[in-house]
XYZ file of N, CA and C in Angstrom:
621
model
N -112.851 4.249 6.233
C -111.686 4.710 6.988
C -110.966 3.549 7.638
N -111.733 2.562 8.123
C -111.139 1.438 8.841
C -111.410 0.138 8.093
N -110.564 -0.857 8.385
C -110.842 -2.182 7.888
C -112.024 -2.782 8.624
N -112.356 -4.001 8.266
C -113.544 -4.620 8.836
C -113.311 -5.232 10.213
N -112.067 -5.506 10.566
C -111.821 -6.223 11.815
C -111.572 -5.250 12.965
N -111.956 -5.657 14.190
C -111.637 -4.826 15.357
C -110.145 -4.559 15.495
N -109.316 -5.528 15.080
C -107.871 -5.351 15.192
C -107.390 -4.195 14.334
N -107.839 -4.146 13.081
C -107.405 -3.058 12.205
C -107.997 -1.727 12.658
N -109.208 -1.766 13.207
C -109.824 -0.557 13.743
C -108.987 -0.021 14.900
N -108.581 -0.891 15.801
C -107.734 -0.464 16.919
C -106.426 0.134 16.414
N -105.811 -0.521 15.455
C -104.541 -0.027 14.922
C -104.704 1.379 14.342
N -105.774 1.598 13.605
C -106.031 2.920 13.025
C -106.251 3.960 14.112
N -107.043 3.612 15.122
C -107.347 4.556 16.194
C -106.105 4.886 17.017
N -105.265 3.893 17.253
C -104.039 4.144 18.009
C -103.076 5.020 17.221
N -103.018 4.824 15.916
C -102.176 5.683 15.075
C -102.702 7.120 15.085
N -104.032 7.266 15.028
C -104.621 8.600 15.086
C -104.361 9.264 16.437
N -104.429 8.477 17.514
C -104.191 9.057 18.833
C -102.749 9.532 18.971
N -101.815 8.792 18.395
C -100.415 9.199 18.428
C -100.240 10.539 17.719
N -100.886 10.690 16.574
C -100.822 11.957 15.839
C -101.491 13.078 16.623
N -102.628 12.781 17.221
C -103.375 13.796 17.970
C -102.576 14.275 19.178
N -101.894 13.358 19.855
C -101.114 13.723 21.041
C -99.979 14.684 20.711
N -99.546 14.697 19.445
C -98.469 15.596 19.019
C -99.002 16.857 18.337
N -100.315 16.999 18.271
C -100.913 18.116 17.538
C -101.109 19.339 18.430
N -101.396 20.468 17.792
C -101.634 21.717 18.518
C -102.952 21.675 19.282
N -103.858 20.792 18.896
C -105.170 20.708 19.550
C -105.131 19.940 20.870
N -104.089 19.151 21.059
C -104.052 18.240 22.197
C -104.065 18.949 23.553
N -103.240 19.987 23.776
C -103.233 20.618 25.102
C -104.600 21.149 25.523
N -105.345 21.711 24.601
C -106.677 22.222 24.937
C -107.615 21.086 25.319
N -107.558 19.980 24.585
C -108.400 18.825 24.897
C -108.028 18.247 26.258
N -106.734 18.172 26.527
C -106.255 17.647 27.815
C -106.763 18.507 28.967
N -106.666 19.829 28.818
C -107.121 20.735 29.872
C -108.630 20.632 30.071
N -109.370 20.490 28.979
C -110.828 20.392 29.078
C -111.243 19.119 29.808
N -110.565 18.008 29.537
C -110.884 16.751 30.215
C -110.499 16.835 31.690
N -109.367 17.445 31.994
C -108.965 17.621 33.391
C -109.982 18.474 34.143
N -110.498 19.511 33.476
C -111.518 20.362 34.098
C -112.807 19.589 34.313
N -113.163 18.751 33.351
C -114.354 17.919 33.497
C -114.215 16.926 34.630
N -113.018 16.374 34.791
C -112.761 15.454 35.897
C -112.875 16.185 37.230
N -112.316 17.387 37.307
C -112.392 18.168 38.548
C -113.841 18.471 38.910
N -114.648 18.778 37.912
C -116.071 19.044 38.154
C -116.772 17.795 38.676
N -116.488 16.644 38.068
C -117.060 15.378 38.529
C -116.673 15.106 39.983
N -115.414 15.297 40.309
C -114.947 15.040 41.672
C -115.649 15.959 42.667
N -115.888 17.197 42.258
C -116.555 18.138 43.140
C -118.004 17.770 43.417
N -118.689 17.254 42.414
C -120.109 16.927 42.571
C -120.333 15.525 43.149
N -119.284 14.715 43.221
C -119.405 13.352 43.745
C -118.524 13.142 44.976
N -118.266 14.199 45.711
C -117.331 14.124 46.830
C -117.766 13.106 47.872
N -119.048 13.084 48.205
C -119.529 12.159 49.232
C -119.554 10.720 48.742
N -119.809 10.543 47.458
C -119.970 9.199 46.897
C -118.631 8.521 46.608
N -117.632 9.322 46.244
C -116.363 8.761 45.767
C -115.255 9.017 46.788
N -114.847 7.945 47.457
C -113.727 8.011 48.393
C -112.462 7.408 47.800
N -112.624 6.518 46.828
C -111.472 5.856 46.212
C -111.663 5.787 44.702
N -110.591 6.038 43.980
C -110.624 6.037 42.515
C -109.508 5.151 41.988
N -109.856 4.259 41.082
C -108.857 3.498 40.340
C -108.546 4.250 39.056
N -107.284 4.584 38.869
C -106.850 5.252 37.652
C -105.993 4.293 36.845
N -105.139 4.802 35.982
C -104.315 3.952 35.127
C -102.999 4.671 34.859
N -101.960 3.892 34.616
C -100.694 4.452 34.146
C -100.767 4.529 32.626
N -100.682 5.737 32.057
C -100.919 5.866 30.618
C -99.852 5.177 29.767
N -100.326 4.500 28.737
C -99.461 3.898 27.714
C -99.997 4.309 26.352
N -99.170 4.241 25.349
C -99.575 4.482 23.962
C -100.411 5.772 23.823
N -99.893 6.851 24.403
C -100.499 8.184 24.260
C -101.863 8.316 24.924
N -102.147 7.482 25.925
C -103.352 7.689 26.729
C -103.200 8.973 27.535
N -104.310 9.599 27.829
C -104.301 10.838 28.594
C -103.831 10.576 30.024
N -102.908 11.396 30.508
C -102.358 11.234 31.856
C -103.175 12.055 32.847
N -103.957 11.376 33.678
C -104.778 12.043 34.682
C -104.139 12.026 36.066
N -102.940 11.509 36.183
C -102.306 11.392 37.491
C -102.105 12.748 38.186
N -101.650 13.796 37.496
C -101.470 15.074 38.199
C -102.765 15.593 38.830
N -103.870 15.518 38.087
C -105.145 16.007 38.614
C -105.610 15.181 39.800
N -105.405 13.875 39.738
C -105.877 13.003 40.823
C -104.971 13.087 42.049
N -103.689 13.278 41.844
C -102.796 13.468 42.980
C -103.126 14.773 43.705
N -103.468 15.801 42.943
C -103.877 17.068 43.557
C -105.164 16.886 44.353
N -106.081 16.069 43.833
C -107.348 15.773 44.529
C -107.088 15.092 45.865
N -106.203 14.103 45.863
C -105.898 13.372 47.092
C -105.233 14.289 48.124
N -104.326 15.141 47.656
C -103.602 16.026 48.575
C -104.530 17.047 49.232
N -105.588 17.432 48.524
C -106.478 18.476 49.056
C -107.729 17.912 49.725
N -107.881 16.587 49.731
C -109.056 15.962 50.343
C -108.598 14.804 51.226
N -108.673 14.999 52.517
C -108.239 13.964 53.456
C -109.112 12.719 53.329
N -108.470 11.567 53.418
C -109.200 10.306 53.428
C -109.486 9.706 52.070
N -109.065 10.380 50.986
C -109.282 9.844 49.638
C -108.138 8.902 49.261
N -108.450 7.919 48.440
C -107.470 6.900 48.052
C -107.431 6.734 46.538
N -106.218 6.567 46.016
C -106.037 6.208 44.609
C -105.552 4.766 44.524
N -105.912 4.099 43.431
C -105.503 2.710 43.235
C -105.146 2.486 41.780
N -104.300 1.489 41.550
C -103.911 1.089 40.197
C -104.251 -0.385 39.989
N -104.548 -0.751 38.728
C -104.891 -2.152 38.460
C -103.673 -3.055 38.347
N -103.884 -4.289 38.767
C -102.905 -5.360 38.591
C -103.598 -6.482 37.829
N -103.020 -6.887 36.710
C -103.631 -7.911 35.859
C -103.265 -9.305 36.354
N -104.288 -10.067 36.742
C -104.072 -11.435 37.188
C -103.914 -12.369 35.986
N -103.334 -13.546 36.180
C -103.193 -14.498 35.072
C -104.531 -14.915 34.458
N -105.617 -14.856 35.236
C -106.925 -15.249 34.699
C -107.630 -14.099 33.979
N -106.886 -13.028 33.692
C -107.382 -11.881 32.923
C -108.486 -11.117 33.647
N -108.394 -11.086 34.960
C -109.170 -10.166 35.786
C -108.211 -9.143 36.381
N -108.759 -8.036 36.839
C -107.953 -6.988 37.448
C -108.233 -6.901 38.950
N -107.181 -6.788 39.730
C -107.276 -6.395 41.125
C -106.726 -4.982 41.238
N -107.188 -4.242 42.245
C -106.741 -2.864 42.421
C -106.046 -2.720 43.767
N -104.903 -2.033 43.734
C -104.104 -1.835 44.943
C -103.844 -0.345 45.154
N -103.861 0.061 46.419
C -103.621 1.463 46.751
C -102.306 1.937 46.138
N -102.316 3.171 45.658
C -101.134 3.741 45.002
C -100.874 5.143 45.510
N -99.605 5.440 45.744
C -99.175 6.789 46.087
C -98.023 7.179 45.173
N -97.883 8.478 44.964
C -96.821 8.976 44.100
C -95.467 8.493 44.605
N -94.647 8.004 43.686
C -93.319 7.517 44.044
C -93.238 6.031 44.277
N -94.382 5.344 44.311
C -94.368 3.891 44.500
C -93.634 3.198 43.343
N -92.905 2.155 43.685
C -92.256 1.340 42.661
C -93.315 0.529 41.911
N -93.314 0.642 40.594
C -94.242 -0.112 39.757
C -93.467 -1.108 38.907
N -94.104 -2.231 38.619
C -93.452 -3.320 37.889
C -94.141 -3.490 36.534
N -93.398 -3.451 35.414
C -94.041 -3.623 34.108
C -94.684 -4.999 33.974
N -95.913 -5.019 33.483
C -96.592 -6.287 33.212
C -96.065 -6.876 31.916
N -96.576 -8.030 31.570
C -96.133 -8.647 30.310
C -96.620 -7.857 29.100
N -97.589 -6.979 29.320
C -98.048 -6.100 28.249
C -97.350 -4.734 28.281
N -96.405 -4.575 29.216
C -95.671 -3.325 29.309
C -96.364 -2.246 30.110
N -97.413 -2.612 30.853
C -98.150 -1.642 31.662
C -97.562 -1.602 33.073
N -97.162 -0.436 33.565
C -96.647 -0.360 34.942
C -97.741 -0.727 35.943
N -97.425 -1.671 36.826
C -98.415 -2.172 37.777
C -97.878 -2.116 39.208
N -98.791 -2.046 40.186
C -98.360 -2.103 41.576
C -97.903 -3.515 41.950
N -97.121 -3.583 43.015
C -96.670 -4.872 43.536
C -97.756 -5.421 44.464
N -98.426 -6.515 44.095
C -99.508 -7.037 44.941
C -99.013 -7.567 46.285
N -97.691 -7.740 46.424
C -97.133 -8.264 47.677
C -96.631 -7.157 48.604
N -96.879 -5.902 48.226
C -96.452 -4.785 49.068
C -97.415 -4.652 50.251
N -96.964 -4.934 51.481
C -97.879 -4.912 52.628
C -98.388 -3.504 52.958
N -97.710 -2.476 52.463
C -98.128 -1.095 52.745
C -99.187 -0.581 51.768
N -99.510 -1.376 50.767
C -100.482 -0.961 49.759
C -101.564 -2.040 49.631
N -102.618 -1.944 50.429
C -103.639 -2.988 50.454
C -104.475 -3.014 49.184
N -105.155 -4.121 48.984
C -106.098 -4.223 47.876
C -107.302 -3.323 48.161
N -107.816 -2.711 47.123
C -108.894 -1.731 47.239
C -110.031 -2.125 46.292
N -111.269 -1.985 46.765
C -112.423 -2.055 45.859
C -112.877 -0.619 45.628
N -112.547 -0.042 44.475
C -112.757 1.396 44.288
C -114.234 1.764 44.147
N -114.534 3.017 44.483
C -115.875 3.561 44.258
C -116.054 3.985 42.811
N -114.940 4.306 42.156
C -114.979 4.804 40.777
C -113.759 4.274 40.038
N -113.956 3.867 38.790
C -112.857 3.397 37.951
C -112.808 4.263 36.696
N -111.647 4.844 36.422
C -111.421 5.613 35.204
C -110.742 4.698 34.188
N -111.363 4.551 33.025
C -110.925 3.550 32.051
C -110.594 4.226 30.722
N -109.347 4.163 30.272
C -108.995 4.790 28.994
C -109.589 4.025 27.818
N -110.019 4.758 26.814
C -110.673 4.155 25.642
C -109.796 4.296 24.400
N -109.726 3.229 23.619
C -109.157 3.311 22.277
C -110.202 3.931 21.344
N -111.445 3.550 21.557
C -112.600 4.131 20.875
C -113.801 3.994 21.786
N -114.902 4.644 21.418
C -116.111 4.526 22.234
C -117.329 4.747 21.353
N -118.470 4.279 21.846
C -119.691 4.416 21.063
C -120.875 4.681 21.982
N -121.969 5.031 21.363
C -123.205 5.346 22.082
C -124.341 4.536 21.472
N -125.202 4.017 22.314
C -126.385 3.322 21.814
C -127.581 3.733 22.658
N -128.764 3.600 22.100
C -129.984 3.960 22.820
C -130.998 2.831 22.724
N -131.604 2.528 23.869
C -132.710 1.576 23.936
C -133.860 2.313 24.604
N -134.860 2.681 23.826
C -135.934 3.519 24.353
C -135.375 4.887 24.702
N -135.579 5.319 25.944
C -135.042 6.608 26.368
C -133.746 6.448 27.163
N -133.183 5.244 27.175
C -131.966 4.961 27.925
C -130.754 4.985 27.001
N -129.742 5.771 27.372
C -128.501 5.855 26.607
C -127.421 5.006 27.261
N -126.667 4.308 26.441
C -125.536 3.518 26.919
C -124.272 3.982 26.202
N -123.157 3.981 26.937
C -121.853 4.252 26.344
C -120.988 3.005 26.480
N -120.198 2.758 25.437
C -119.422 1.522 25.362
C -117.965 1.841 25.044
N -117.080 1.028 25.571
C -115.643 1.219 25.376
C -115.066 0.175 24.439
N -114.308 0.639 23.458
C -113.446 -0.247 22.681
C -112.055 -0.146 23.295
N -111.553 -1.265 23.803
C -110.235 -1.284 24.435
C -109.221 -1.983 23.556
N -108.268 -2.624 24.199
C -107.183 -3.272 23.468
C -107.509 -4.712 23.080
N -108.650 -5.214 23.551
C -109.088 -6.533 23.123
C -108.838 -7.662 24.094
N -108.249 -7.353 25.266
C -107.956 -8.417 26.220
C -109.132 -8.820 27.080
N -110.123 -7.935 27.198
C -111.312 -8.253 27.983
C -111.147 -8.111 29.485
N -110.020 -7.567 29.936
C -109.758 -7.458 31.386
C -110.828 -6.619 32.093
N -111.118 -5.447 31.559
C -112.072 -4.571 32.229
C -113.478 -5.167 32.207
N -113.881 -5.776 31.103
C -115.228 -6.345 31.028
C -115.417 -7.437 32.084
N -114.455 -8.336 32.207
C -114.552 -9.395 33.222
C -114.575 -8.792 34.619
N -113.713 -7.816 34.848
C -113.606 -7.217 36.174
C -114.871 -6.459 36.549
N -115.399 -5.662 35.621
C -116.598 -4.878 35.916
C -117.799 -5.785 36.166
N -117.924 -6.848 35.403
C -119.044 -7.771 35.593
C -119.026 -8.346 37.002
N -117.832 -8.626 37.505
C -117.694 -9.193 38.843
C -117.886 -8.125 39.922
N -117.251 -6.966 39.757
C -117.314 -5.922 40.775
C -118.716 -5.348 40.930
N -119.437 -5.235 39.823
C -120.777 -4.634 39.894
C -121.751 -5.487 40.702
N -121.513 -6.780 40.745
C -122.364 -7.649 41.573
C -122.135 -7.357 43.051
N -120.875 -7.116 43.417
C -120.529 -6.869 44.813
C -120.735 -5.412 45.201
N -120.657 -4.508 44.215
C -120.730 -3.079 44.499
C -121.593 -2.406 43.429
N -122.915 -2.473 43.568
C -123.820 -1.948 42.535
C -123.659 -0.455 42.268
N -123.164 0.315 43.236
C -123.004 1.755 43.050
C -121.667 2.140 42.431
N -120.889 1.166 42.014
C -119.617 1.425 41.352
C -119.832 2.303 40.118
N -118.992 3.328 39.969
C -119.059 4.201 38.797
C -117.872 3.917 37.887
N -118.169 3.615 36.630
C -117.133 3.328 35.644
C -117.191 4.398 34.562
N -116.111 5.162 34.441
C -116.090 6.302 33.531
C -115.034 6.085 32.455
N -115.464 6.119 31.211
C -114.539 6.036 30.095
C -113.856 7.377 29.877
N -112.575 7.342 29.531
C -111.799 8.547 29.253
C -111.366 8.509 27.789
N -111.750 9.537 27.047
C -111.388 9.552 25.632
C -111.605 10.916 25.012
N -111.551 10.957 23.696
C -111.694 12.196 22.943
C -112.907 12.106 22.012
N -113.437 13.258 21.667
C -114.620 13.294 20.804
C -114.399 12.536 19.497
N -113.226 12.709 18.904
C -112.977 12.118 17.583
C -112.892 10.584 17.633
N -112.788 10.005 18.831
C -112.728 8.549 18.953
C -114.108 7.886 18.894
N -115.161 8.696 18.867
C -116.508 8.127 18.853
C -116.743 7.368 17.547
N -117.286 6.163 17.669
C -117.497 5.268 16.531
C -118.981 5.111 16.256
N -119.319 4.964 14.984
C -120.715 4.684 14.632
C -120.901 3.183 14.458
N -122.143 2.779 14.266
C -122.453 1.344 14.205
C -121.778 0.643 13.032
N -121.501 1.387 11.978
C -120.847 0.784 10.816
C -119.384 0.443 11.119
N -118.803 1.158 12.077
C -117.404 0.921 12.427
C -117.253 -0.148 13.499
N -118.118 -0.086 14.516
C -117.994 -1.018 15.643
C -119.276 -1.003 16.455
N -119.680 -2.194 16.898
C -120.812 -2.312 17.803
C -120.414 -3.169 18.998
N -120.862 -2.764 20.180
C -120.570 -3.525 21.388
C -121.136 -4.941 21.281
N -120.425 -5.879 21.891
C -120.844 -7.278 21.887
C -121.533 -7.609 23.214
N -122.124 -8.783 23.281
C -122.911 -9.152 24.462
C -122.055 -9.221 25.722
N -120.757 -9.517 25.583
C -119.895 -9.624 26.765
C -119.352 -8.266 27.207
N -119.564 -7.221 26.418
C -119.039 -5.900 26.760
C -119.851 -5.281 27.892
N -119.165 -4.729 28.862
C -119.802 -4.054 29.990
C -119.973 -2.571 29.651
N -121.176 -2.006 29.874
C -121.390 -0.592 29.570
C -120.672 0.315 30.562
N -120.385 1.528 30.119
C -119.830 2.552 30.983
C -120.971 3.310 31.654
N -120.719 3.811 32.858
C -121.715 4.654 33.521
C -121.648 6.093 33.015
N -120.509 6.473 32.486
C -120.339 7.820 31.952
C -119.150 7.811 31.005
N -119.099 8.833 30.153
C -117.994 9.008 29.210
C -117.506 10.442 29.327
N -116.211 10.607 29.606
C -115.627 11.936 29.755
C -114.729 12.240 28.566
N -115.081 13.295 27.829
C -114.266 13.784 26.725
C -114.047 15.274 26.912
N -113.387 15.900 25.931
C -113.154 17.338 26.021
C -114.453 18.150 25.944
N -115.544 17.526 25.497
C -116.834 18.216 25.451
C -117.591 18.153 26.774
N -117.090 17.338 27.712
C -117.750 17.251 29.013
C -118.039 15.818 29.414
N -118.806 15.683 30.477
C -119.145 14.372 31.041
C -120.526 13.949 30.549
N -120.577 12.821 29.859
C -121.844 12.249 29.387
C -122.220 11.148 30.365
N -123.336 11.294 31.036
C -123.690 10.340 32.093
C -124.948 9.551 31.738
N -125.050 8.373 32.342
C -126.211 7.510 32.114
C -126.996 7.311 33.403
N -126.527 7.823 34.518
C -127.161 7.554 35.819
C -127.854 8.789 36.343
């Protein structure tokens, strides 16, 4: 189905996601993932005070409505968006609906790091969109892995944040059909594992 290179694999998966987003199956999958997110938020209320989300690009699932509703109904909760630094790490800044966002060089809407009303945040949970994802097992331990766009921003950031915040939860967001087998793609040594994977089938957790 895919070529041998990660680049061609990404291109194929992105083309499939574009088709899926226009299909009759998409609304049901979107609602199921939103319901799964709501369930996660309900069971992790004490643990999660701040969530880093993303501005969707290239047919990524838009979770902003569900998370804005969460913030409005739960006092003291914070949302944040990533800002890509020149050294290919991500910083996160508080975000509220209506904030002016600035397109990055990759075309991703980002917060203004110089906005004094939106401080930098170290989130309790990061929601990370997946181009593809995979599962591996070592003994009785399951790991989930994210195939992204290839820039390595999240891997560098997670490696750094997890040292400072061991209880950080990193959740991949994707669809069942994006799951890859070992013949298609295998995580590399620099790839950071996900703590959970949320698809239309539910939340797959490792903790």
